Amino acid sequence: KAGVTQTPRYLIKTRGQQVTLSCSPISGHRSVSWYQQTPGQGLQFLFEYFSETQRNKGNFPGRFSGRQFSNSRSEMNVSTLELGDSALYLCASSLAASGSYEQFFGPGTRLTVL
Amino acid sequence: KNQVEQSPQSLIILEGKNCTLQCNYTVSPFSNLRWYKQDTGRGPVSLTIMTFSENTKSNGRYTATLDADTKQSSLHITASQLSDSASYICVVSATSGGGADGLTFGKGTHLIIQP
């Protein structure tokens, strides 16, 4: 089975721009979660989608949004980029509820905001 | 507030030696505990996932232990190899059937294996 894929792998943007990141989960997995990882903070939960519905959301501003399509692929969008948004963005997929089922992470998208 | 504390923050050992990483948590109610290995610039890879009833679980040279009474877990690496250099992240799930918002992540232990 193919693993979780994320595109693009690297991205450089300037302040004020917006960005869209994509995640394709493992075939058959219905839950997709997004995380932001920075050196000082570790992994911070952004949001989780299950069957095209946002199941829960972390403590991030409204500039961070996402969606999930009928094939379980997910996208996250960050508008009005700030320097502090520079991070590794990871998505993870699981069969169902992430609390009970093992999560499989993608390679991440490295976003740099200049 | 649910918390996961990992120690040490960083560790340097010689190739071939053993090491043990610690994870203490204050997560309630407990569902399961996971250990991940994350190479620099890559996504985390699962090593083990342990439920309340499991005390020990092995994955090759990696052995995780869980003491649910003291809320402690350890990850023991035997006969370390250069490829073991990575960050090791402990994650605790608060509720069975819950979503990703019930996962509490530790900040990781950065392990360096020297030849």
Short mmCIF file of C-alpha atoms in Angstrom, two decimals:
data_model
loop_
_atom_site.label_atom_id
_atom_site.label_comp_id
_atom_site.label_asym_id
_atom_site.label_seq_id
_atom_site.Cartn_x
_atom_site.Cartn_y
_atom_site.Cartn_z
CA LYS A 1 0.00 0.00 0.00
CA ALA A 2 1.25 3.46 -0.80
CA GLY A 3 1.90 5.67 2.20
CA VAL A 4 0.62 9.14 2.98
CA THR A 5 1.74 11.66 0.39
CA GLN A 6 2.00 15.42 0.77
CA THR A 7 2.56 18.06 -1.87
CA PRO A 8 4.48 20.19 -2.30
CA ARG A 9 7.43 19.09 -0.16
CA TYR A 10 8.93 22.56 0.02
CA LEU A 11 7.38 25.99 -0.33
CA ILE A 12 8.69 29.53 -0.01
CA LYS A 13 6.21 32.38 0.33
CA THR A 14 6.26 35.99 1.44
CA ARG A 15 4.28 37.63 4.22
CA GLY A 16 0.67 38.34 3.32
CA GLN A 17 0.41 35.62 0.69
CA GLN A 18 -1.74 32.54 1.02
CA VAL A 19 -0.81 28.89 0.56
CA THR A 20 -2.59 25.58 -0.03
CA LEU A 21 -1.08 22.26 1.02
CA SER A 22 -2.34 18.88 -0.10
CA CYS A 23 -2.46 15.47 1.59
CA SER A 24 -3.44 12.10 0.13
CA PRO A 25 -4.10 9.50 2.84
CA ILE A 26 -3.49 5.78 2.70
CA SER A 27 -6.15 4.05 0.62
CA GLY A 28 -9.12 3.15 2.82
CA HIS A 29 -8.26 5.63 5.56
CA ARG A 30 -11.06 8.07 6.27
CA SER A 31 -9.50 10.30 8.91
CA VAL A 32 -6.93 12.97 8.08
CA SER A 33 -5.30 15.17 10.71
CA TRP A 34 -3.02 18.15 10.23
CA TYR A 35 -0.20 19.28 12.50
CA GLN A 36 2.25 22.16 12.64
CA GLN A 37 5.73 21.33 13.87
CA THR A 38 8.26 23.93 14.97
CA PRO A 39 11.55 23.32 16.81
CA GLY A 40 10.41 24.89 20.05
CA GLN A 41 6.82 23.65 20.22
CA GLY A 42 6.82 20.13 18.87
CA LEU A 43 3.71 18.93 17.06
CA GLN A 44 0.66 21.18 17.44
CA PHE A 45 -2.74 19.88 16.36
CA LEU A 46 -4.48 21.97 13.69
CA PHE A 47 -7.62 20.04 12.72
CA GLU A 48 -8.99 16.63 11.86
CA TYR A 49 -11.35 15.62 9.08
CA PHE A 50 -13.46 12.50 8.86
CA SER A 51 -15.80 11.70 5.97
CA GLU A 52 -15.53 15.25 4.62
CA THR A 53 -16.47 16.81 7.96
CA GLN A 54 -14.19 18.71 10.29
CA ARG A 55 -14.28 16.62 13.43
CA ASN A 56 -12.29 18.87 15.72
CA LYS A 57 -9.96 21.82 15.65
CA GLY A 58 -6.90 22.94 17.56
CA ASN A 59 -6.12 26.35 18.95
CA PHE A 60 -5.09 28.15 15.77
CA PRO A 61 -6.44 31.40 14.26
CA GLY A 62 -9.06 31.41 11.54
CA ARG A 63 -6.36 32.01 8.92
CA PHE A 64 -5.82 28.27 9.05
CA SER A 65 -8.55 26.28 7.34
CA GLY A 66 -8.97 22.95 5.65
CA ARG A 67 -11.29 20.63 3.86
CA GLN A 68 -11.63 17.00 2.89
CA PHE A 69 -12.91 15.62 -0.38
CA SER A 70 -15.05 12.57 -1.06
CA ASN A 71 -11.93 10.51 -1.88
CA SER A 72 -10.54 11.42 1.58
CA ARG A 73 -7.82 13.66 0.14
CA SER A 74 -7.42 16.79 2.22
CA GLU A 75 -6.14 20.30 1.76
CA MET A 76 -5.21 22.95 4.25
CA ASN A 77 -5.04 26.64 3.50
CA VAL A 78 -3.23 29.41 5.31
CA SER A 79 -4.17 32.95 4.39
CA THR A 80 -2.31 36.18 5.11
CA LEU A 81 0.92 34.39 5.93
CA GLU A 82 3.03 35.58 8.86
CA LEU A 83 6.70 34.92 9.57
CA GLY A 84 5.68 32.70 12.47
CA ASP A 85 3.87 30.34 10.11
CA SER A 86 7.22 28.98 8.95
CA ALA A 87 7.13 25.34 9.99
CA LEU A 88 6.91 21.73 8.89
CA TYR A 89 3.26 20.88 8.20
CA LEU A 90 2.44 17.22 8.67
CA CYS A 91 -0.66 15.32 7.83
CA ALA A 92 -1.54 11.93 9.24
CA SER A 93 -4.16 9.43 8.19
CA SER A 94 -5.89 6.69 10.13
CA LEU A 95 -8.64 4.15 9.46
CA ALA A 96 -11.09 5.93 11.77
CA ALA A 97 -10.91 7.79 15.08
CA SER A 98 -7.32 8.93 15.56
CA GLY A 99 -7.53 8.39 19.29
CA SER A 100 -7.95 4.65 18.87
CA TYR A 101 -6.35 3.88 15.53
CA GLU A 102 -2.70 4.19 14.61
CA GLN A 103 -1.80 7.34 12.70
CA PHE A 104 0.46 7.23 9.67
CA PHE A 105 2.29 10.44 8.90
CA GLY A 106 3.29 11.88 5.56
CA PRO A 107 6.75 13.33 4.85
CA GLY A 108 5.55 16.87 5.51
CA THR A 109 5.59 20.18 3.66
CA ARG A 110 8.33 22.58 4.73
CA LEU A 111 6.89 26.10 4.52
CA THR A 112 9.21 29.08 4.73
CA VAL A 113 7.68 32.56 5.01
CA LEU A 114 9.99 35.46 4.13
CA LYS B 1 -4.37 19.79 31.81
CA ASN B 2 -3.06 16.73 29.94
CA GLN B 3 0.72 16.73 29.65
CA VAL B 4 3.47 14.48 28.32
CA GLU B 5 7.02 15.07 29.55
CA GLN B 6 9.98 13.38 27.88
CA SER B 7 13.50 13.05 29.18
CA PRO B 8 16.24 13.59 28.43
CA GLN B 9 15.74 16.39 25.88
CA SER B 10 18.81 15.19 24.03
CA LEU B 11 21.19 12.29 24.31
CA ILE B 12 24.48 11.33 22.67
CA ILE B 13 25.71 7.74 22.81
CA LEU B 14 28.29 5.64 21.00
CA GLU B 15 27.28 3.20 18.30
CA GLY B 16 26.59 -0.24 19.71
CA LYS B 17 25.55 1.01 23.14
CA ASN B 18 22.06 0.69 24.63
CA CYS B 19 19.92 3.60 25.81
CA THR B 20 16.58 4.27 27.47
CA LEU B 21 14.27 7.20 26.84
CA GLN B 22 11.61 8.22 29.35
CA CYS B 23 8.04 9.45 29.01
CA ASN B 24 5.88 10.60 31.94
CA TYR B 25 2.30 11.60 31.38
CA THR B 26 -0.65 13.11 33.17
CA VAL B 27 -3.38 12.19 30.69
CA SER B 28 -6.77 11.04 31.81
CA PRO B 29 -8.64 8.91 30.98
CA PHE B 30 -5.89 6.86 29.36
CA SER B 31 -6.52 4.99 26.11
CA ASN B 32 -3.13 4.18 24.57
CA LEU B 33 0.48 5.33 24.36
CA ARG B 34 2.56 5.57 21.18
CA TRP B 35 6.21 5.97 20.39
CA TYR B 36 7.29 7.52 17.10
CA LYS B 37 10.69 7.91 15.47
CA GLN B 38 11.21 11.05 13.41
CA ASP B 39 14.24 11.53 11.18
CA THR B 40 15.25 15.14 10.56
CA GLY B 41 12.91 16.83 8.08
CA ARG B 42 10.71 13.75 7.71
CA GLY B 43 7.36 12.64 9.11
CA PRO B 44 7.17 10.53 12.30
CA VAL B 45 7.10 6.76 11.89
CA SER B 46 5.26 4.58 14.38
CA LEU B 47 7.37 2.24 16.53
CA THR B 48 4.79 0.90 19.00
CA ILE B 49 1.28 1.52 20.28
CA MET B 50 0.37 0.17 23.72
CA THR B 51 -2.95 -0.09 25.51
CA PHE B 52 -3.63 -0.13 29.23
CA SER B 53 -3.21 -3.90 29.54
CA GLU B 54 0.17 -4.11 27.78
CA ASN B 55 3.34 -3.81 29.87
CA THR B 56 5.94 -4.45 27.18
CA LYS B 57 6.00 -4.33 23.41
CA SER B 58 8.95 -4.87 21.07
CA ASN B 59 9.70 -3.83 17.52
CA GLY B 60 13.09 -5.18 16.52
CA ARG B 61 15.74 -3.48 18.65
CA TYR B 62 13.13 -1.16 20.17
CA THR B 63 11.31 -2.22 23.35
CA ALA B 64 8.67 -0.05 24.98
CA THR B 65 7.40 -0.52 28.51
CA LEU B 66 4.32 0.94 30.13
CA ASP B 67 3.46 1.34 33.80
CA ALA B 68 -0.09 2.65 33.86
CA ASP B 69 -0.07 2.93 37.66
CA THR B 70 2.84 5.37 37.77
CA LYS B 71 1.96 6.81 34.33
CA GLN B 72 5.41 6.19 32.96
CA SER B 73 6.71 4.65 29.76
CA SER B 74 10.20 3.99 28.50
CA LEU B 75 11.69 3.18 25.12
CA HIS B 76 14.80 1.01 25.23
CA ILE B 77 17.08 0.82 22.20
CA THR B 78 19.45 -2.12 22.07
CA ALA B 79 22.77 -2.18 20.23
CA SER B 80 22.29 1.28 18.73
CA GLN B 81 23.09 1.96 15.09
CA LEU B 82 23.89 5.21 13.29
CA SER B 83 20.44 5.07 11.68
CA ASP B 84 18.86 5.35 15.14
CA SER B 85 19.88 9.03 15.21
CA ALA B 86 16.50 10.79 15.26
CA SER B 87 13.92 12.39 17.51
CA TYR B 88 11.70 10.02 19.48
CA ILE B 89 8.24 11.29 20.31
CA CYS B 90 5.88 9.92 22.94
CA VAL B 91 2.15 10.44 22.32
CA VAL B 92 -0.67 9.61 24.73
CA SER B 93 -4.31 9.21 23.69
CA ALA B 94 -6.87 10.38 26.22
CA THR B 95 -10.04 8.61 25.14
CA SER B 96 -10.94 5.50 23.26
CA GLY B 97 -12.83 6.34 20.09
CA GLY B 98 -11.83 9.95 20.36
CA GLY B 99 -10.29 12.10 17.68
CA ALA B 100 -6.89 13.65 17.19
CA ASP B 101 -7.74 16.41 19.67
CA GLY B 102 -7.41 13.76 22.38
CA LEU B 103 -3.75 13.10 21.54
CA THR B 104 -1.09 14.78 23.67
CA PHE B 105 2.39 14.94 22.14
CA GLY B 106 5.67 15.12 24.01
CA LYS B 107 8.35 17.42 22.66
CA GLY B 108 10.63 14.50 21.92
CA THR B 109 14.09 13.26 22.80
CA HIS B 110 16.78 14.06 20.25
CA LEU B 111 19.11 11.07 20.03
CA ILE B 112 22.51 11.21 18.35
CA ILE B 113 24.51 8.04 17.75
CA GLN B 114 28.23 8.64 17.31
CA PRO B 115 30.50 6.17 15.48
#
